[in-house]
Coordinates of C-alpha atoms and ligand atoms in Angstrom, one line a residue:
M12 CA 0.0 0.0 0.0
K13 CA 1.3 3.4 -0.9
T14 CA 1.4 5.7 2.1
M15 CA 2.0 9.2 0.9
D16 CA -0.3 9.4 -2.2
A17 CA -3.5 11.5 -2.3
K18 CA -6.4 9.7 -0.6
L19 CA -9.1 8.1 -2.6
A20 CA -12.4 9.4 -1.3
F21 CA -15.9 9.1 -2.5
A22 CA -18.9 10.4 -0.6
M23 CA -21.5 7.6 -0.2
P24 CA -24.4 8.7 2.0
G25 CA -25.6 6.5 4.8
T26 CA -22.3 5.6 6.6
M27 CA -21.3 5.9 10.2
M28 CA -21.8 8.8 12.7
D29 CA -19.1 11.4 12.8
V30 CA -18.1 10.9 16.4
D31 CA -14.7 12.2 17.6
L32 CA -12.5 9.8 19.5
T33 CA -11.8 11.8 22.7
I34 CA -10.8 11.3 26.3
G35 CA -14.2 12.7 27.1
M36 CA -15.7 9.7 25.3
I37 CA -13.8 7.4 27.6
F38 CA -14.7 9.4 30.6
E39 CA -18.4 9.3 29.8
H40 CA -18.2 5.5 29.3
I41 CA -16.5 5.1 32.7
L42 CA -19.1 7.0 34.5
R43 CA -22.1 5.4 32.9
N44 CA -20.8 1.8 33.1
N45 CA -18.1 1.5 35.7
A46 CA -19.0 4.0 38.3
E47 CA -18.9 1.5 41.2
R48 CA -15.3 0.2 40.5
E49 CA -12.6 1.5 42.8
V50 CA -9.4 3.6 42.5
V51 CA -6.9 3.0 45.3
S52 CA -4.1 5.4 45.7
R53 CA -1.2 5.6 48.2
N54 CA -0.7 9.1 49.7
D55 CA 2.7 10.7 50.3
D56 CA 2.6 9.6 54.0
G57 CA 2.0 5.9 53.0
S58 CA -1.7 6.0 54.0
I59 CA -4.3 4.8 51.5
F60 CA -7.0 6.8 49.7
R61 CA -9.8 5.1 48.0
Y62 CA -12.9 6.1 46.0
T63 CA -15.1 4.9 43.1
Y64 CA -14.9 6.0 39.5
G65 CA -18.2 7.7 40.2
D66 CA -16.7 9.9 42.8
F67 CA -13.6 10.3 40.7
G68 CA -15.8 11.7 38.0
K69 CA -17.2 14.3 40.4
R70 CA -13.7 15.5 41.3
V71 CA -12.7 15.6 37.7
A72 CA -15.6 18.1 37.1
Q73 CA -14.6 20.1 40.2
L74 CA -11.0 20.2 38.9
A75 CA -12.2 21.4 35.5
H76 CA -14.0 24.3 37.2
A77 CA -10.9 25.1 39.2
L78 CA -8.8 25.1 36.0
V79 CA -11.2 27.5 34.3
E80 CA -11.2 29.8 37.3
L81 CA -7.4 29.8 37.2
G82 CA -7.6 31.1 33.6
V83 CA -6.6 27.9 31.8
K84 CA -7.8 28.2 28.2
P85 CA -8.1 25.6 25.4
G86 CA -4.7 24.9 24.0
D87 CA -2.8 26.0 27.1
R88 CA -0.2 23.6 28.5
V89 CA -0.6 22.6 32.1
A90 CA 2.3 20.7 33.8
S91 CA 2.1 17.9 36.2
F92 CA 5.0 16.9 38.4
A93 CA 3.7 14.0 40.3
W94 CA 3.7 10.3 41.2
N95 CA 1.1 7.8 40.3
N96 CA -1.9 8.9 42.4
H97 CA -5.5 9.8 42.3
R98 CA -5.0 13.5 41.8
H99 CA -2.7 12.9 38.9
L100 CA -5.4 10.7 37.4
E101 CA -7.9 13.5 37.8
L102 CA -5.5 15.8 35.9
Y103 CA -5.2 13.2 33.1
Y104 CA -8.9 13.7 32.4
A105 CA -9.9 17.2 33.5
V106 CA -7.0 19.0 31.6
P107 CA -7.5 17.5 28.2
M108 CA -11.3 17.5 28.6
I109 CA -11.4 21.3 28.8
G110 CA -9.3 21.4 25.7
A111 CA -5.9 22.1 27.4
V112 CA -2.8 19.9 27.2
L113 CA -1.4 18.1 30.2
H114 CA 2.4 18.2 30.2
T115 CA 3.5 15.2 32.3
T116 CA 6.9 16.2 33.5
N117 CA 9.5 13.6 34.4
I118 CA 10.4 14.1 38.0
R119 CA 13.8 12.5 37.5
L120 CA 15.1 15.1 35.2
F121 CA 17.8 17.3 36.8
P122 CA 16.8 20.8 37.9
E123 CA 18.0 22.7 34.8
Q124 CA 16.1 20.3 32.6
V125 CA 12.9 20.6 34.6
A126 CA 13.0 24.4 34.2
W127 CA 13.8 24.0 30.6
V128 CA 10.9 21.7 29.8
F129 CA 8.4 23.9 31.7
E130 CA 9.6 26.8 29.6
H131 CA 9.8 25.0 26.4
A132 CA 6.3 23.5 26.8
G133 CA 5.1 27.0 27.6
D134 CA 3.3 25.7 30.7
T135 CA 1.0 28.3 32.2
L136 CA 0.4 26.4 35.5
A137 CA 2.0 23.4 37.2
F138 CA 0.5 20.8 39.6
V139 CA 3.2 19.5 41.9
D140 CA 3.0 16.7 44.5
T141 CA 4.2 18.1 47.8
S142 CA 6.7 15.3 48.2
V143 CA 8.5 16.5 45.1
A144 CA 8.1 20.2 45.6
P145 CA 11.7 20.6 46.7
A146 CA 12.8 19.4 43.2
V147 CA 10.6 22.0 41.6
A148 CA 11.9 24.7 43.9
K149 CA 15.5 23.7 42.9
A150 CA 14.6 23.7 39.2
M151 CA 13.1 27.2 39.5
A152 CA 16.2 28.5 41.3
T153 CA 18.1 27.7 38.1
R154 CA 16.0 30.2 36.2
P155 CA 15.4 33.3 38.4
D156 CA 13.9 35.1 35.4
F157 CA 11.2 32.5 34.8
S158 CA 8.1 31.8 36.9
I159 CA 4.8 30.0 36.6
P160 CA 2.0 29.6 39.2
F161 CA 2.0 26.3 41.1
V162 CA -0.7 24.1 42.7
T163 CA 0.6 21.7 45.4
M164 CA -1.1 18.4 45.9
G165 CA -0.9 17.0 49.4
A166 CA 0.1 19.0 52.5
R167 CA 1.2 22.6 52.0
S168 CA 4.8 23.0 51.0
T169 CA 7.3 25.3 52.5
E170 CA 9.3 25.0 49.3
L171 CA 6.6 26.5 47.2
P172 CA 4.9 28.9 49.7
D173 CA 2.9 30.8 47.1
A174 CA 1.3 27.8 45.6
Y175 CA -2.4 27.2 45.5
D176 CA -3.7 24.2 47.4
Y177 CA -5.3 21.5 45.2
E178 CA -8.0 20.5 47.7
T179 CA -8.9 24.1 48.5
L180 CA -9.4 24.8 44.8
L181 CA -11.7 21.8 44.4
A182 CA -13.7 22.4 47.6
G183 CA -17.3 23.5 47.0
K184 CA -17.1 23.4 43.2
P185 CA -20.0 21.9 41.2
T186 CA -19.6 18.2 40.6
T187 CA -20.7 18.3 37.0
F188 CA -19.2 20.3 34.1
D189 CA -20.5 21.3 30.7
W190 CA -17.7 19.7 28.8
P191 CA -16.8 21.3 25.4
Q192 CA -16.8 19.3 22.2
I193 CA -13.2 18.7 21.2
D194 CA -11.8 17.9 17.8
E195 CA -10.2 14.4 18.1
R196 CA -7.0 15.7 16.5
S197 CA -6.3 18.2 19.3
A198 CA -3.3 17.6 21.5
A199 CA -4.2 16.1 24.9
I200 CA -0.9 15.1 26.6
L201 CA 2.6 16.3 26.1
C202 CA 5.5 14.1 27.1
Y203 CA 9.2 14.8 26.7
T204 CA 11.6 12.0 25.8
S205 CA 15.4 12.1 26.0
A206 CA 17.1 12.6 22.7
T207 CA 20.4 11.1 21.7
T208 CA 21.9 14.5 22.3
G209 CA 20.9 17.9 23.4
D210 CA 17.5 18.9 24.8
P211 CA 14.6 16.5 25.5
K212 CA 12.0 16.3 22.8
G213 CA 8.3 16.8 23.2
V214 CA 5.8 14.3 21.9
A215 CA 2.2 15.5 21.8
F216 CA -0.5 12.7 22.0
T217 CA -3.8 13.7 20.5
H218 CA -7.2 12.7 21.9
R219 CA -7.6 10.4 18.9
S220 CA -4.2 8.7 19.3
T221 CA -4.8 8.2 23.0
V222 CA -8.2 6.5 22.4
L223 CA -6.9 4.4 19.5
H224 CA -3.9 3.4 21.6
A225 CA -6.2 2.3 24.5
F226 CA -8.2 0.1 22.1
A227 CA -5.0 -1.5 20.5
A228 CA -3.2 -2.0 23.9
G229 CA -6.4 -3.4 25.3
T230 CA -6.7 -6.3 23.0
V231 CA -6.3 -9.8 24.5
D232 CA -3.0 -10.5 22.8
A233 CA -1.6 -7.1 23.9
L234 CA -2.2 -6.1 27.6
G235 CA -5.5 -8.1 27.7
I236 CA -6.9 -6.2 30.7
G237 CA -10.4 -7.4 31.7
Q238 CA -13.1 -5.8 33.9
A239 CA -12.3 -8.3 36.6
D240 CA -8.7 -7.2 36.8
T241 CA -7.0 -5.0 39.3
V242 CA -4.3 -3.1 37.6
M243 CA -1.4 -1.4 39.3
P244 CA 0.8 0.7 37.0
V245 CA 4.2 1.1 38.6
V246 CA 5.6 2.6 35.4
P247 CA 5.2 6.3 36.2
M248 CA 2.5 8.5 34.8
F249 CA 5.2 10.9 33.6
H250 CA 6.6 8.1 31.5
V251 CA 4.4 7.9 28.4
N252 CA 1.0 7.9 30.2
A253 CA 2.0 4.9 32.4
W254 CA 1.8 2.9 29.1
G255 CA -1.8 4.0 28.6
T256 CA -3.3 2.3 31.7
P257 CA -4.9 5.4 33.3
Y258 CA -7.2 5.5 30.3
L259 CA -7.4 1.8 29.5
A260 CA -8.1 0.3 32.9
P261 CA -11.0 2.6 33.9
M262 CA -12.4 2.3 30.3
I263 CA -12.5 -1.5 30.7
G264 CA -13.8 -1.2 34.3
A265 CA -10.8 -2.7 36.0
K266 CA -9.9 -1.5 39.5
L267 CA -6.9 0.8 39.4
V268 CA -4.2 0.8 42.2
M269 CA -1.8 3.7 42.2
P270 CA 1.4 3.1 44.3
G271 CA 2.2 6.8 44.9
P272 CA 5.8 7.5 45.9
K273 CA 6.5 4.2 47.6
L274 CA 8.2 2.1 45.0
D275 CA 10.4 0.0 47.2
P276 CA 9.9 -3.7 46.9
A277 CA 8.3 -4.2 50.4
S278 CA 5.7 -1.5 49.7
I279 CA 4.9 -2.9 46.3
I280 CA 4.5 -6.4 47.7
E281 CA 2.3 -5.1 50.5
L282 CA 0.0 -3.2 48.1
V283 CA -0.3 -6.0 45.6
D284 CA -1.3 -8.3 48.4
A285 CA -3.6 -6.0 50.2
E286 CA -5.5 -4.9 47.0
R287 CA -5.4 -8.3 45.2
V288 CA -3.6 -6.8 42.2
T289 CA -3.9 -9.1 39.2
M290 CA -1.7 -7.2 36.7
S291 CA 1.1 -4.8 37.2
L292 CA 3.4 -3.0 34.8
G293 CA 6.9 -1.5 35.0
V294 CA 10.5 -1.5 34.0
P295 CA 12.7 -4.6 34.9
T296 CA 14.6 -2.8 37.7
V297 CA 11.5 -2.6 39.8
W298 CA 10.7 -6.2 39.4
L299 CA 14.3 -7.4 39.9
A300 CA 14.0 -5.8 43.4
V301 CA 10.6 -7.3 44.0
R302 CA 11.9 -10.7 42.9
D303 CA 14.8 -10.5 45.3
E304 CA 12.5 -9.6 48.2
L305 CA 10.1 -12.4 47.4
E306 CA 13.0 -14.9 47.3
K307 CA 14.4 -13.6 50.6
R308 CA 11.0 -14.2 52.2
D309 CA 10.2 -17.2 50.1
G310 CA 7.0 -15.2 49.5
Y311 CA 4.3 -15.5 46.9
L312 CA 1.8 -13.0 45.4
P313 CA -1.1 -15.3 44.7
S314 CA -3.3 -12.6 43.1
L315 CA -0.7 -11.4 40.7
K316 CA -1.1 -13.3 37.4
N317 CA 0.5 -11.1 34.8
L318 CA 3.3 -8.7 34.9
V319 CA 4.0 -6.4 31.9
I320 CA 7.7 -5.7 31.7
G321 CA 9.1 -3.3 29.2
G322 CA 11.1 -0.1 28.7
S323 CA 14.3 -2.3 28.7
A324 CA 14.8 -5.9 27.8
C325 CA 13.4 -8.4 30.4
P326 CA 16.3 -10.5 31.8
P327 CA 15.6 -14.2 31.2
S328 CA 16.4 -15.0 34.8
L329 CA 13.8 -12.6 36.0
F330 CA 11.2 -14.2 33.6
D331 CA 12.1 -17.6 35.0
D332 CA 12.1 -16.6 38.7
L333 CA 8.7 -14.9 38.4
K334 CA 7.3 -17.9 36.6
R335 CA 8.4 -20.2 39.4
R336 CA 6.4 -17.9 41.7
G337 CA 3.3 -18.2 39.4
I338 CA 3.7 -14.9 37.7
Q339 CA 3.6 -14.7 33.9
T340 CA 5.7 -12.0 32.3
I341 CA 4.3 -10.2 29.2
H342 CA 7.3 -8.6 27.6
A343 CA 6.4 -5.3 25.9
W344 CA 8.3 -2.9 23.8
G345 CA 7.4 0.6 22.9
M346 CA 8.5 4.2 22.7
T347 CA 7.3 7.6 23.8
E348 CA 7.0 8.4 20.1
M349 CA 4.5 5.4 19.8
S350 CA 2.2 6.3 22.7
P351 CA 4.0 3.9 23.7
I352 CA 3.0 0.2 23.2
G353 CA 4.4 -1.3 19.9
T354 CA 4.7 -5.0 20.7
T355 CA 3.7 -7.5 23.4
S356 CA 4.9 -11.1 23.7
R357 CA 2.1 -13.7 24.0
L358 CA 1.9 -17.2 22.6
T359 CA 0.2 -17.6 19.2
S360 CA -1.3 -20.6 17.5
S361 CA 2.0 -21.3 15.8
L362 CA 3.5 -22.1 19.2
S363 CA 0.8 -24.3 20.6
D364 CA 2.7 -27.5 19.9
A365 CA 6.1 -26.0 20.5
T366 CA 8.4 -27.3 23.4
P367 CA 8.3 -25.3 26.6
D368 CA 11.8 -24.1 25.8
E369 CA 10.8 -22.8 22.4
Q370 CA 7.7 -21.1 23.9
R371 CA 9.9 -19.5 26.5
R372 CA 12.3 -18.2 23.9
K373 CA 9.5 -16.5 22.0
L374 CA 8.0 -15.0 25.1
L375 CA 11.4 -13.5 25.8
T376 CA 11.4 -11.7 22.5
Q377 CA 9.8 -8.2 22.5
G378 CA 6.7 -9.8 20.9
R379 CA 4.3 -9.1 18.1
F380 CA 3.1 -5.8 16.8
T381 CA -0.3 -4.4 17.8
A382 CA -2.7 -3.8 14.9
L383 CA -2.1 -0.1 15.2
V384 CA 1.5 -0.3 14.2
A385 CA 2.8 -0.6 10.6
W386 CA 6.5 -1.5 10.5
K387 CA 9.4 -2.2 8.2
L388 CA 12.8 -3.6 8.8
L389 CA 15.5 -2.1 6.5
D390 CA 19.1 -2.7 5.8
E391 CA 21.6 0.2 5.3
A392 CA 20.6 0.6 1.7
G393 CA 17.0 1.0 2.6
N394 CA 15.9 -2.5 1.4
E395 CA 13.6 -4.7 3.5
V396 CA 15.5 -7.5 5.1
P397 CA 14.0 -11.1 5.3
H398 CA 11.7 -11.8 8.3
D399 CA 13.5 -14.9 9.2
G400 CA 14.3 -14.3 12.9
K401 CA 18.0 -14.0 12.0
T402 CA 18.6 -11.0 9.7
P403 CA 18.8 -7.7 11.7
G404 CA 17.4 -4.5 10.3
D405 CA 16.6 -1.0 11.3
L406 CA 13.0 -0.8 12.6
W407 CA 10.8 1.9 11.2
V408 CA 7.2 2.4 12.3
R409 CA 4.1 4.2 11.2
G410 CA 0.6 4.5 12.7
A411 CA -2.2 6.7 14.1
A412 CA -0.5 6.7 17.5
V413 CA 3.1 7.3 16.2
T414 CA 4.3 10.9 16.4
A415 CA 4.7 12.8 13.1
S416 CA 7.1 15.4 14.7
Y417 CA 8.5 16.8 17.9
Y418 CA 6.9 19.7 19.6
R419 CA 8.5 23.0 18.5
V420 CA 11.2 21.1 16.7
G421 CA 9.2 19.7 13.8
S422 CA 9.7 16.8 11.5
D423 CA 12.7 17.9 9.5
L424 CA 14.9 15.2 11.1
P425 CA 16.4 12.0 9.7
C426 CA 14.2 9.9 12.0
F427 CA 11.1 11.0 10.0
A428 CA 11.2 9.7 6.4
D429 CA 8.6 8.4 3.9
G430 CA 5.8 8.6 6.4
Y431 CA 7.7 6.4 8.8
F432 CA 9.5 7.0 12.1
H433 CA 13.0 5.5 12.7
T434 CA 13.0 3.8 16.1
G435 CA 16.8 3.5 16.6
D436 CA 16.3 -0.1 17.5
V437 CA 17.9 -2.8 15.5
C438 CA 15.8 -6.0 15.4
T439 CA 15.0 -9.3 13.8
V440 CA 11.4 -10.4 13.1
D441 CA 10.6 -14.1 12.6
E442 CA 8.1 -15.6 10.2
F443 CA 5.4 -15.5 12.9
G444 CA 5.9 -11.8 13.6
Y445 CA 7.9 -12.0 16.8
M446 CA 10.3 -9.0 17.0
Q447 CA 13.5 -9.2 18.9
I448 CA 15.8 -6.2 19.6
V449 CA 19.4 -7.2 18.9
D450 CA 21.1 -3.8 19.1
R451 CA 20.5 -0.1 19.3
S452 CA 21.6 2.4 16.7
K453 CA 20.7 5.4 18.9
D454 CA 23.5 6.5 21.2
L455 CA 21.8 6.2 24.5
V456 CA 22.2 4.2 27.7
K457 CA 19.0 3.1 29.6
S458 CA 19.5 2.8 33.3
G459 CA 16.6 1.6 35.4
G460 CA 14.2 2.8 32.7
E461 CA 15.7 6.3 32.4
W462 CA 17.8 7.5 29.5
I463 CA 21.4 8.8 29.7
S464 CA 22.8 10.4 26.6
S465 CA 26.2 8.9 25.7
V466 CA 26.9 11.8 23.4
D467 CA 26.3 14.4 26.1
L468 CA 28.5 12.5 28.5
E469 CA 31.2 12.2 25.9
N470 CA 31.1 15.9 25.1
M471 CA 31.4 16.7 28.7
L472 CA 34.3 14.3 29.3
M473 CA 36.1 15.6 26.3
G474 CA 35.9 19.0 28.0
H475 CA 38.0 17.7 30.8
P476 CA 41.5 19.2 30.5
A477 CA 43.3 15.7 30.8
I478 CA 41.0 13.8 28.4
R479 CA 41.6 13.5 24.6
E480 CA 38.7 11.3 23.6
A481 CA 35.9 9.5 25.3
A482 CA 33.3 6.9 24.3
V483 CA 30.4 6.1 26.7
I484 CA 28.7 2.7 26.3
G485 CA 25.9 1.0 28.2
L486 CA 26.9 -2.3 29.8
P487 CA 24.7 -5.0 31.3
H488 CA 24.0 -4.5 35.0
E489 CA 22.2 -6.8 37.4
K490 CA 20.1 -4.2 39.1
W491 CA 19.7 -1.3 36.6
V492 CA 19.7 -3.5 33.4
E493 CA 22.3 -1.2 31.9
R494 CA 24.8 1.3 33.3
P495 CA 27.1 3.8 31.6
V496 CA 30.8 3.1 31.4
A497 CA 33.3 5.6 30.0
V498 CA 36.2 4.5 27.9
I499 CA 38.7 7.3 27.7
A500 CA 42.1 8.1 26.2
L501 CA 44.2 10.8 28.0
R502 CA 46.1 13.6 26.4
D503 CA 49.8 13.1 26.2
G504 CA 51.6 13.6 29.5
Q505 CA 48.4 13.8 31.5
A506 CA 47.4 11.6 34.4
V507 CA 44.1 11.4 36.3
E508 CA 42.4 8.8 38.6
E509 CA 39.2 7.0 37.8
S510 CA 37.5 8.4 40.9
A511 CA 38.6 11.9 40.0
V512 CA 37.0 11.7 36.6
Q513 CA 33.8 10.5 38.3
A514 CA 33.9 13.2 40.9
W515 CA 34.4 15.8 38.2
L516 CA 31.3 14.6 36.3
A517 CA 29.2 14.5 39.5
E518 CA 29.7 18.2 39.9
R519 CA 28.1 18.7 36.5
I520 CA 25.4 16.1 36.0
A521 CA 22.9 14.2 38.1
K522 CA 24.7 11.5 40.2
W523 CA 22.8 8.6 38.7
M524 CA 24.2 9.5 35.3
V525 CA 27.8 9.3 36.4
P526 CA 29.5 6.2 34.7
D527 CA 30.0 3.3 37.0
R528 CA 33.5 2.8 35.7
V529 CA 36.1 4.8 33.7
I530 CA 38.4 2.6 31.6
F531 CA 41.7 4.1 30.4
V532 CA 42.9 3.1 26.9
E533 CA 45.6 4.3 24.6
A534 CA 43.2 5.0 21.8
I535 CA 39.5 4.3 21.2
P536 CA 38.9 1.9 18.2
R537 CA 37.2 3.6 15.3
T538 CA 35.3 2.7 12.2
G539 CA 36.5 3.5 8.7
V540 CA 34.6 6.8 8.8
G541 CA 36.1 7.7 12.2
K542 CA 33.1 6.8 14.4
F543 CA 33.8 5.1 17.7
L544 CA 33.4 1.3 17.4
K545 CA 31.0 1.1 20.3
R546 CA 29.7 -2.3 19.3
D547 CA 33.3 -3.7 19.8
L548 CA 33.7 -1.9 23.1
R549 CA 30.4 -3.3 24.4
K550 CA 31.5 -6.8 23.4
Q551 CA 34.9 -6.4 24.9
Y552 CA 33.6 -5.2 28.3
E553 CA 30.4 -7.1 28.3
S554 CA 30.8 -8.7 31.7
L555 CA 32.6 -5.8 33.4
L556 CA 29.7 -4.8 35.7
L557 CA 28.4 -8.3 36.3
P558 CA 29.3 -10.3 39.3
A559 CA 32.2 -12.7 38.6
T560 CA 30.9 -16.1 37.8
T561 CA 32.6 -19.0 39.6
P562 CA 33.8 -21.7 37.2
Ligands
LIG24 P1 9.6 3.5 27.3 O1 10.7 3.4 28.2 O2 8.3 3.9 27.9 O3 9.4 2.2 26.5 P2 11.1 5.4 25.8 O4 10.7 6.3 24.6 O5 11.8 6.1 26.9 O6 9.9 4.7 26.2 O7 12.2 4.3 25.3 C1 11.9 3.6 24.1 C2 13.1 2.7 23.8 O8 13.4 1.9 25.0 C3 13.0 1.8 22.7 O9 13.2 2.4 21.4 C4 14.0 0.7 23.0 O10 15.3 1.1 22.7 C5 13.9 0.6 24.6 N1 13.0 -0.4 25.0 C6 11.7 -0.3 25.3 N2 11.2 -1.4 25.6 C7 12.1 -2.4 25.5 C8 12.2 -3.8 25.6 N3 11.1 -4.5 26.0 N4 13.3 -4.4 25.4 C9 14.4 -3.7 25.0 N5 14.4 -2.4 24.8 C10 13.3 -1.7 25.0

């Protein structure tokens, strides 16, 4: 099928209603059909808040009145800086449903970046969990010439003394709202993703893409959430809409459990058990810690049937250990640019007679594409490679929930071409459609689900007076899946200690971004065109950060 040609259209009368796919549509469905189901949310102090979707709907209306009173207009950007909790969920609905755009800010960015994204997004107001207000105060201190009004959620914050209080704003407001009609192609949510270099890039999900994503992610072979499920997204709501669950789970009528700021393994285990969570979602790092804690106690989580693991590759040992405890892992792959879910690993008919070993191998791939994602796998010359499960290619994607550009950057970038988006993942796809990531062409390290730009670190290192050249690679790590390691060559006659290089970096970047090791070499191996041969470096130091295996 050609993708970029003019559309064939003919007007035949008597077809379907022209109904916009909007978040308001999902909201109305929730209230009319699932009003009795519960939302459970952990407060900052560890206590539990619970209400029904019916009561949630009333507060969403109250919040909409408060937003209008504060002067928020259609098209305005409103920031959230918050954990997974019920107030954040209310923002997910009220902000887009009055026609504004919710900018879900990553609370793990370092202060300069937080201020930068607030300013770049043009946020007119920001909602901040009190527990993370100090981070916002620090961010604002980096830009004394820039200010926006804040609303704090939780107890009053001494860090943001002029902020409005969320509960005071809602108190006494009407519990219904005359929602405006919204064009389905209007922006609903704005989420910044780390780029290989330079500033983060904004991806704006529309109402239409959000609804379509919910339907595609909701199919049985994708997330497969049912009304009887209790779903706990541990993946943050500032990380691509918690993979769509704040819309999908209420739409289906599943109970939603929000873990708030307590993401330590003991708190997660306690909440899963207490609320009988049947499905949870998150990056491997979280579940590695939960696995360790369960093993320590020889504990089980009898309610938990399915665990969606994505954001980084699921370690096979984690898959096996969870399986032994009765938990099935659904491996998922996606990107912010894709809303995010692209693939999920479930067994298909082709595997019904396969050996358990073969089934396990397939379940450990990134899985099969959802129906919303068109894809192609290309070699360097731009030709499609065979789908034989062996030949790697660059993965390009296209679809109604794939971004066409970056906010205020545009689409004039090499990653947008011929109507497709270049993922930067190098993959194989087998004859049954199982996709497996074998390499990454984008120069990034993903540690505990968060990106670190290799290029930014290299540029910084090469600004050190003793360093001639630096290559930063991601190496396998037991806890964080991947950690950065710097390979450096010193200038002639210079000497510097590993710890001194790390300390020098720690003064300039967030501590969690500082490479775990600094390796000194004479010269960094290069390709014919002078690029660092990172693939070789990764191979050479593959087990550097892993515990030594006893023979
Ligand atoms: P998210 O972390 O929510 O998936 P990002 O946009 O931050 O979204 O990161 C997307 C990238 O993360 C992918 O292009 C890929 O490189 C990596 N990634 C995501 N899921 C997986 C996975 N299951 N296995 C390996 N890499 C993954």
